[in-house]
PDB file of C-alpha atoms in Angstrom:
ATOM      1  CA  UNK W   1     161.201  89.764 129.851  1.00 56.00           C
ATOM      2  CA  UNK W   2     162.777  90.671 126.535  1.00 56.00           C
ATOM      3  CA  UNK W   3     160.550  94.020 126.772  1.00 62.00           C
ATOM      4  CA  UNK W   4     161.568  94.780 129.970  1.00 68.00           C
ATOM      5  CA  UNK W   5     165.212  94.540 129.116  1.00 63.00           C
ATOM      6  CA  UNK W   6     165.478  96.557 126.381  1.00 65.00           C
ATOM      7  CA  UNK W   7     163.304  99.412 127.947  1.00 66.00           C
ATOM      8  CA  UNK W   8     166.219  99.356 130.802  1.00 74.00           C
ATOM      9  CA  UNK W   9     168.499 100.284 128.180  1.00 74.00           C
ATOM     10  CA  UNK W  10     166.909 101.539 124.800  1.00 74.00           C
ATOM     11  CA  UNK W  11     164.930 104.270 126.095  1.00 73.00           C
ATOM     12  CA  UNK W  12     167.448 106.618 128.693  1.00 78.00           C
ATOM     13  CA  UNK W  13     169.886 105.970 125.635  1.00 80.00           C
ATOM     14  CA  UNK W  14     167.389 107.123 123.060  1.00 79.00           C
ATOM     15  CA  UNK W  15     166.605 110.589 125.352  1.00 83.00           C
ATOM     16  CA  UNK W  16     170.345 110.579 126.367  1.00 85.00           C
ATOM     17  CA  UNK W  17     171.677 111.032 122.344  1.00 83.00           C
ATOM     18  CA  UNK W  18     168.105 112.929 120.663  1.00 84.00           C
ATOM     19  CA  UNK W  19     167.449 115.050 123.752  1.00 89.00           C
ATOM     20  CA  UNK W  20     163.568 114.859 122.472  1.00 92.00           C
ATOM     21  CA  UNK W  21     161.118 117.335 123.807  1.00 96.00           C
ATOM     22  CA  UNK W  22     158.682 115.775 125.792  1.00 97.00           C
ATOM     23  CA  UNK W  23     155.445 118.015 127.136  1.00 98.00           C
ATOM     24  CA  UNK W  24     152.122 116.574 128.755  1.00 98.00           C
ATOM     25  CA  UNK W  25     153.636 113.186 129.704  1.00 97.00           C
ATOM     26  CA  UNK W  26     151.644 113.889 132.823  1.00 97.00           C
ATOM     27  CA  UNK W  27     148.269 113.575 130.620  1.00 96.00           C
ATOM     28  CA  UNK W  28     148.878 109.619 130.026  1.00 98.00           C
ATOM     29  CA  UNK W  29     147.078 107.293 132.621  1.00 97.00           C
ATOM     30  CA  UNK W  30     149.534 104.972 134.092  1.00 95.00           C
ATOM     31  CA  UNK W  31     146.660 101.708 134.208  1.00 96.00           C
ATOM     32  CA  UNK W  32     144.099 101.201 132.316  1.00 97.00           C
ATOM     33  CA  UNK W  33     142.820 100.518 128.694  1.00 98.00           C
ATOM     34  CA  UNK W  34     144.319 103.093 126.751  1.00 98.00           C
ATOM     35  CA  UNK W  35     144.495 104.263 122.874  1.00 98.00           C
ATOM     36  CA  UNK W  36     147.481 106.537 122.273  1.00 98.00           C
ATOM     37  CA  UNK W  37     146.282 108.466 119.174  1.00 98.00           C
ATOM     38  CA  UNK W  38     149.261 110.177 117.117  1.00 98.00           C
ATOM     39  CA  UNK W  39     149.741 112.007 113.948  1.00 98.00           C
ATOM     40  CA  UNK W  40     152.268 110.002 111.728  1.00 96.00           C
ATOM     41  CA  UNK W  41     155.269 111.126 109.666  1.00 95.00           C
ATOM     42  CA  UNK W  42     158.032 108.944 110.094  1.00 90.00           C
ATOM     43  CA  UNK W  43     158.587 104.768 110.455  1.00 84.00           C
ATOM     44  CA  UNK W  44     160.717 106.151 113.348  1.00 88.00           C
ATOM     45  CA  UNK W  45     156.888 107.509 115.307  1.00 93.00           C
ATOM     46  CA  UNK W  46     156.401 103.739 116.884  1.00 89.00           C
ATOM     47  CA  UNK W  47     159.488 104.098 118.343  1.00 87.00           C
ATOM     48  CA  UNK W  48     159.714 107.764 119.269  1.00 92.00           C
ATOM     49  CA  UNK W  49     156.482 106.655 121.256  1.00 94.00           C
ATOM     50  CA  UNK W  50     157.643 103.780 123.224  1.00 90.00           C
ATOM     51  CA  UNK W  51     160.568 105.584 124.447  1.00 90.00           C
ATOM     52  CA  UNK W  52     159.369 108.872 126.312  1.00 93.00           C
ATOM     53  CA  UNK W  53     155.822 106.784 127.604  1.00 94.00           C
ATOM     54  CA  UNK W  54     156.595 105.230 130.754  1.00 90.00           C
ATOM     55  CA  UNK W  55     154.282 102.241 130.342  1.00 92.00           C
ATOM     56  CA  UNK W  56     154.382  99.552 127.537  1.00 91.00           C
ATOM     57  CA  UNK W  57     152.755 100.678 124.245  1.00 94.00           C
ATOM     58  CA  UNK W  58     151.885  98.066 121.504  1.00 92.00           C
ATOM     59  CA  UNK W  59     151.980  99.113 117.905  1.00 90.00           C
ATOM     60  CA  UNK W  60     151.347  97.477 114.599  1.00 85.00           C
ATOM     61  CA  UNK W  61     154.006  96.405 112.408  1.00 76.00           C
ATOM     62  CA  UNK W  62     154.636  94.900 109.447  1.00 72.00           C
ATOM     63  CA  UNK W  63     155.064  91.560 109.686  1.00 67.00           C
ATOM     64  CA  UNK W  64     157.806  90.927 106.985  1.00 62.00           C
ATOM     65  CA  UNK W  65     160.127  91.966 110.073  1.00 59.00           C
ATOM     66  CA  UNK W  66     159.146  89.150 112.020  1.00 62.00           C
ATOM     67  CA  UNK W  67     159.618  86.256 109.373  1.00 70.00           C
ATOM     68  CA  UNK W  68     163.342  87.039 108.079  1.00 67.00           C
ATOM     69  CA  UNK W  69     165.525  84.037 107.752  1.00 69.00           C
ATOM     70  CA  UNK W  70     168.640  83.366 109.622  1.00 76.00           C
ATOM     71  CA  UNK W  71     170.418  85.289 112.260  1.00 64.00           C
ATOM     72  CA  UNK W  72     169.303  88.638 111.233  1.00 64.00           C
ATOM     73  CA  UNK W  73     165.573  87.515 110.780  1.00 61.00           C
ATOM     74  CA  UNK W  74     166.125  86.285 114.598  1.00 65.00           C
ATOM     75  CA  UNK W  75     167.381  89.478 115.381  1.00 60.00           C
ATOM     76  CA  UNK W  76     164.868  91.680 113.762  1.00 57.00           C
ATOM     77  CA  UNK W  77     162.178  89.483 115.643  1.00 61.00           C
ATOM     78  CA  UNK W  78     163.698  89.897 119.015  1.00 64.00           C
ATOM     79  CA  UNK W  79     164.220  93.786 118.275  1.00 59.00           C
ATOM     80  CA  UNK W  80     160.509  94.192 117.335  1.00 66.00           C
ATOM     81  CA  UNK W  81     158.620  91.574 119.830  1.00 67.00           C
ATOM     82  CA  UNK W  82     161.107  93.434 122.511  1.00 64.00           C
ATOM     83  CA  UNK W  83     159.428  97.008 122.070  1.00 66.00           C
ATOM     84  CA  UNK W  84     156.239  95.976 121.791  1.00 69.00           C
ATOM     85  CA  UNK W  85     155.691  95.494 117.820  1.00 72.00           C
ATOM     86  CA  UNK W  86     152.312  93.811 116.510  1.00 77.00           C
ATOM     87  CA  UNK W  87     153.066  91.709 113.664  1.00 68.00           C
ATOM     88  CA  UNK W  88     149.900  92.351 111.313  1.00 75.00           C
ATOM     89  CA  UNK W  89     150.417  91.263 107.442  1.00 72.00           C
ATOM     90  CA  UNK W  90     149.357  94.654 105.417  1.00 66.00           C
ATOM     91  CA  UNK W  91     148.651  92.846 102.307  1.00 62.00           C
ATOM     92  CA  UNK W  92     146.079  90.563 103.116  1.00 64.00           C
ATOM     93  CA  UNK W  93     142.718  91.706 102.102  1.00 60.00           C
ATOM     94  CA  UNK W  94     141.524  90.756 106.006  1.00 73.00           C
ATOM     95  CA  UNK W  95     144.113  92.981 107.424  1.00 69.00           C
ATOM     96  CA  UNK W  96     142.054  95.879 108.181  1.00 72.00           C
ATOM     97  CA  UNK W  97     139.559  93.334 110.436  1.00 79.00           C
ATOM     98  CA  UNK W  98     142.734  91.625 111.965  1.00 80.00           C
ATOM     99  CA  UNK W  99     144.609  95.157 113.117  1.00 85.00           C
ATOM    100  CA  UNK W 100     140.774  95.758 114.826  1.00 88.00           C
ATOM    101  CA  UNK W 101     140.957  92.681 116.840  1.00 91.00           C
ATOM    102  CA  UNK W 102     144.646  92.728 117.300  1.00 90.00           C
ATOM    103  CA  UNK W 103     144.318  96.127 119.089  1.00 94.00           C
ATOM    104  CA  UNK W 104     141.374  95.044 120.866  1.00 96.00           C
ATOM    105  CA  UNK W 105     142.893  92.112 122.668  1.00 95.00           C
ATOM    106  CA  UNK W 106     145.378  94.669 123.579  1.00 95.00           C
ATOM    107  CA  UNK W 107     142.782  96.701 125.566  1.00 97.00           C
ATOM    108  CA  UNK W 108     141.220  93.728 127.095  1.00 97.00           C
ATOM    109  CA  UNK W 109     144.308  93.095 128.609  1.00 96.00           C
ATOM    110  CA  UNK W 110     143.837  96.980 130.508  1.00 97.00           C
ATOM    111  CA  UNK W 111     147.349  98.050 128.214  1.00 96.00           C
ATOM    112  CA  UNK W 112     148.196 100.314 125.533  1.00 97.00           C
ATOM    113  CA  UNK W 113     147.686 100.638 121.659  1.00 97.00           C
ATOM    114  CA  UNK W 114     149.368 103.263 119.768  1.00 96.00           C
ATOM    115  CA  UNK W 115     147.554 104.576 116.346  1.00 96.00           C
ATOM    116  CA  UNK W 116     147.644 106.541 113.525  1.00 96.00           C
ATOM    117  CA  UNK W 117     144.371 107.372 112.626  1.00 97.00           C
ATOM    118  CA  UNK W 118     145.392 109.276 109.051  1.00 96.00           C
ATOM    119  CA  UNK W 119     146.201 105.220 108.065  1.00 90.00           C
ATOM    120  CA  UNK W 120     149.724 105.772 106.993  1.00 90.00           C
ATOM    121  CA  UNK W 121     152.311 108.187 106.840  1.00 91.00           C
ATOM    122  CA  UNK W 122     151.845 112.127 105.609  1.00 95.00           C
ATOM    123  CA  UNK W 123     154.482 112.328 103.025  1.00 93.00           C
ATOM    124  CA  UNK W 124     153.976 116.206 102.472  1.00 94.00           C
ATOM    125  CA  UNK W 125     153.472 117.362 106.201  1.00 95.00           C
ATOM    126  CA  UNK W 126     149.893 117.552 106.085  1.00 97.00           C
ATOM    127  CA  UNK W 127     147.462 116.283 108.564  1.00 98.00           C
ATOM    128  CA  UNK W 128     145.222 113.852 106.857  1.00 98.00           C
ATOM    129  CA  UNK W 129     141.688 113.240 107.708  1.00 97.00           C
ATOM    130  CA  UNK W 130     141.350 110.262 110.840  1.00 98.00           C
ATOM    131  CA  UNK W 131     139.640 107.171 109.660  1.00 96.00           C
ATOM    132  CA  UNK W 132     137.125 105.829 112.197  1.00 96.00           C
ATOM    133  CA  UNK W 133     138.900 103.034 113.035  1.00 95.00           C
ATOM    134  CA  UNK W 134     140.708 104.866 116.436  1.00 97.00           C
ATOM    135  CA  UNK W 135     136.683 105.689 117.374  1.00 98.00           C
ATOM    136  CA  UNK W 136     135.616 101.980 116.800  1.00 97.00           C
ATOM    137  CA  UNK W 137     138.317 100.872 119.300  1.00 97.00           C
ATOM    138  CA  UNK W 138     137.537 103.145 121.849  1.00 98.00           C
ATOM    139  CA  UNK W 139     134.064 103.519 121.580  1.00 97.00           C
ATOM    140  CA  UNK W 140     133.751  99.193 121.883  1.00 97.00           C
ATOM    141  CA  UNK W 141     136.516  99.117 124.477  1.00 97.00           C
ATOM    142  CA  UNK W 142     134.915 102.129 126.461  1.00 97.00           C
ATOM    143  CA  UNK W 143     138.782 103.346 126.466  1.00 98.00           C
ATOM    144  CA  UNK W 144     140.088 107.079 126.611  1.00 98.00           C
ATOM    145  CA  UNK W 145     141.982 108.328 123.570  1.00 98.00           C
ATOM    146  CA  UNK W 146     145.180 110.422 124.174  1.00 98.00           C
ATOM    147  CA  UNK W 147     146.457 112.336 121.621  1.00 98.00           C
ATOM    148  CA  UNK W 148     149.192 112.644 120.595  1.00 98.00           C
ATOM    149  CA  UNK W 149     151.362 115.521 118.163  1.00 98.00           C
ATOM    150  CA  UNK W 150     154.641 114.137 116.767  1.00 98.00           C
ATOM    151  CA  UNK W 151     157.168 116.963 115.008  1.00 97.00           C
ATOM    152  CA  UNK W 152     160.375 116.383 113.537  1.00 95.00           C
ATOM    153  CA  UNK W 153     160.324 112.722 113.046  1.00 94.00           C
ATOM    154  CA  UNK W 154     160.480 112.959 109.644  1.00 93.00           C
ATOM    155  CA  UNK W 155     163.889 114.478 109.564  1.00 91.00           C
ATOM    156  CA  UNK W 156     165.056 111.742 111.732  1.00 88.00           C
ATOM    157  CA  UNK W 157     165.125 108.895 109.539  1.00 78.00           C
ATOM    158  CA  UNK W 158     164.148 109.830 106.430  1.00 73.00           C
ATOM    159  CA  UNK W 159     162.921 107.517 103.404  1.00 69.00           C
ATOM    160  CA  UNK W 160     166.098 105.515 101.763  1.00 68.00           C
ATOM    161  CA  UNK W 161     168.234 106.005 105.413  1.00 72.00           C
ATOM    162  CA  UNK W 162     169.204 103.171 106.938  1.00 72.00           C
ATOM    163  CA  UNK W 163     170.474 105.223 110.145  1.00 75.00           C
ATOM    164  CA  UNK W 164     168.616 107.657 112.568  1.00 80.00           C
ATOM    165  CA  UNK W 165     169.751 111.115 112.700  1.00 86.00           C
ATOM    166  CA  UNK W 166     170.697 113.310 115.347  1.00 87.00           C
ATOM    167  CA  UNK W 167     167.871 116.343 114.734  1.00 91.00           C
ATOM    168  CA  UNK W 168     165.440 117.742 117.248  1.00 92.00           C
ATOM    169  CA  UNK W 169     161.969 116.483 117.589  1.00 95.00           C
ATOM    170  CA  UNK W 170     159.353 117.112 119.875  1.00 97.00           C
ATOM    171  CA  UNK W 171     156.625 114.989 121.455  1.00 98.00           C
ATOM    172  CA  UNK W 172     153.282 116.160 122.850  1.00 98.00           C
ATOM    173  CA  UNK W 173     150.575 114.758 124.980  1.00 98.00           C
ATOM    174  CA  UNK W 174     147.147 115.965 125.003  1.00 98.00           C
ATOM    175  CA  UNK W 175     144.496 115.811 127.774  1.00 98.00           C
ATOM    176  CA  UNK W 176     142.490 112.245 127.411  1.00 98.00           C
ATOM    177  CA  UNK W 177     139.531 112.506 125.288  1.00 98.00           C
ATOM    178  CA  UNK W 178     136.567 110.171 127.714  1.00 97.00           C
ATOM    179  CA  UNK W 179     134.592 107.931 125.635  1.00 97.00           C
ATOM    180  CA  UNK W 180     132.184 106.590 128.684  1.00 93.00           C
ATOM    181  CA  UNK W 181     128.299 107.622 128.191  1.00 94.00           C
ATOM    182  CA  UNK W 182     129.001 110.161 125.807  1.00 94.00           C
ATOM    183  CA  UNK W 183     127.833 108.915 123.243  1.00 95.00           C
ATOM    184  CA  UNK W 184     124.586 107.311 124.397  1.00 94.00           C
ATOM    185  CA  UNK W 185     122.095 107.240 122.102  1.00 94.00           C
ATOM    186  CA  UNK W 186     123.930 108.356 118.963  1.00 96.00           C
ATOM    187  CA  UNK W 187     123.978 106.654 115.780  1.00 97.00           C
ATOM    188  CA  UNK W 188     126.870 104.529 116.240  1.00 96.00           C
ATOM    189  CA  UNK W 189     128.690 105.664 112.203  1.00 97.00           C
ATOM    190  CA  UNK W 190     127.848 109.394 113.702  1.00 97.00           C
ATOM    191  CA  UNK W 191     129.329 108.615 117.080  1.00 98.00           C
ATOM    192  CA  UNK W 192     132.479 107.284 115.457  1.00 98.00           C
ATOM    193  CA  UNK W 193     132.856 109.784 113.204  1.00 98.00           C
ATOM    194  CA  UNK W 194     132.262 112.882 115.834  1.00 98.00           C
ATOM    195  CA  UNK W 195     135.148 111.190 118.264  1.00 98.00           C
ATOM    196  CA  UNK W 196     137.394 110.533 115.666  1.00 98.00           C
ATOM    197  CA  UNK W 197     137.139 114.200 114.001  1.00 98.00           C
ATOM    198  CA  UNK W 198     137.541 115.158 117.614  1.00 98.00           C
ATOM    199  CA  UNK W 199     140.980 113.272 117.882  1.00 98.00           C
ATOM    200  CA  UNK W 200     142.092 114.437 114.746  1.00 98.00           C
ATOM    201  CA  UNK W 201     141.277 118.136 115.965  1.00 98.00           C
ATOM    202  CA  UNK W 202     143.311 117.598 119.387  1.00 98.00           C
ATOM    203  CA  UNK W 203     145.953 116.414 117.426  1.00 98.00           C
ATOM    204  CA  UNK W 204     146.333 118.942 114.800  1.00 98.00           C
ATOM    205  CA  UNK W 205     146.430 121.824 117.944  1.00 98.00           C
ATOM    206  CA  UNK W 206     149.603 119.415 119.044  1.00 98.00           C
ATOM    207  CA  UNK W 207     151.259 118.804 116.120  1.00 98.00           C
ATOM    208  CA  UNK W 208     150.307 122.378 114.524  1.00 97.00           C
ATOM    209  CA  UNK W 209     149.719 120.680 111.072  1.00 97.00           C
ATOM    210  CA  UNK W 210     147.855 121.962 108.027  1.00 96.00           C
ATOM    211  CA  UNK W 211     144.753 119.628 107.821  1.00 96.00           C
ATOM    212  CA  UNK W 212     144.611 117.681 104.235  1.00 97.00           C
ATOM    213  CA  UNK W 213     140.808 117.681 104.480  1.00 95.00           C
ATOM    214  CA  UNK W 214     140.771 114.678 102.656  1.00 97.00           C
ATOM    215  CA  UNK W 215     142.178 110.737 103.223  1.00 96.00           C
ATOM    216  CA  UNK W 216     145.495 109.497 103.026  1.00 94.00           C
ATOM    217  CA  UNK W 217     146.185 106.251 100.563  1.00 85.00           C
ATOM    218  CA  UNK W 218     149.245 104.007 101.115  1.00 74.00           C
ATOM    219  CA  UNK W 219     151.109 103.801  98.028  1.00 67.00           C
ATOM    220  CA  UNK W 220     151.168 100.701  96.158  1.00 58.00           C
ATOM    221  CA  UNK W 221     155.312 100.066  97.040  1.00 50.00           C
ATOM    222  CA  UNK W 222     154.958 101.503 100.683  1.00 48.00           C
TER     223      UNK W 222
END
């Protein structure tokens, strides 16, 4: 209920004040199991997401926003849980195994799980190679990957603001990328990592990023 009450409002506000350029909105299945595969650059992308998708999109989140004390820890839980947010603690040494099955239940339930498969945010613009994690999901929950190219979310809240800014970004949509049969028969660490360089492909022609060629590492204070 809490969801549904703050996509009434949040989103057509959100579009009303960034004006965000939306293309290929028609490419996202409106049922189903679905993966919603993005390129990251901004704490802002699991929102940016939510808002211009017309069905509900779960994400991961840290969960030190869901276990603040007092009012404003309330507050911060409601404002999370309401869009959709994950809770997944990033620091445990199991987190990696709990995001998997996190995101799976998601899927089982026929709904939508955002991703970034570069692991964490590109803090030089770059597109960083996809981790096979996205290709695991899909491949075991036989759903569809749509990818996704985020630009300009990195100017809109930058690192150290504590308020969104008014900037243009743009959000695009690529065709789904069918998991069903097609690998048959494939060595499943080749199968994951032929999808998942196949994402990360379909997302670079979206987002028009320079790939890394190599991995992306969290730092140690992110």
């Amino acid at each position: 209920m809490l969801y549904q009450a703050l996509h009434r409002v949040v989103p057509p506000l959100a579009k009303a004040v960034w004006r965000p350029t939306v293309t290929g909105l028609e490419q996202v299945p409106t049922s189903g199991p679905l993966l919603l595969a993005s390129n990251h650059l901004s704490f802002a992308d699991s929102l940016v997401i939510p808002i211009v998708v017309p069905r509900r999109v779960a994400f991961l989140a840290k969960s030190d926003y869901f276990e603040g004390p007092g009012l404003k820890g309330a507050v911060s839980r409601a404002w999370f849980s309401g869009l959709g947010m994950l809770p997944v603690d990033r620091d445990d040494t199991r987190a990696a195994i709990a995001s998997l099955d996190i995101a799976l239940g998601v899927l089982g339930r026929g709904e939508a799980f955002g991703i970034y498969p570069e692991g964490t945010r590109s803090r030089d613009g770059r597109l960083y190679r996809g981790r096979t994690g996205v290709a695991h999901l899909a491949l075991t929950a036989g759903a569809p990957v749509v990818p996704v190219g985020l630009v300009g979310t990195e100017k809109l809240q930058p690192v150290g603001s504590r308020l969104p800014r008014v900037v243009p970004i743009s959000i695009s949509f690529g065709a789904p990328i069918p998991v069903t049969g097609r690998f048959d028969g494939v060595p499943l660490g080749r199968a994951r990592r032929e999808l998942t360089d196949e994402i990360m492909s379909a997302i670079a022609e979206l987002s028009g990023q320079e790939p890394a060629g190599v991995y992306n590492e969290r730092p140690v204070d992110a």
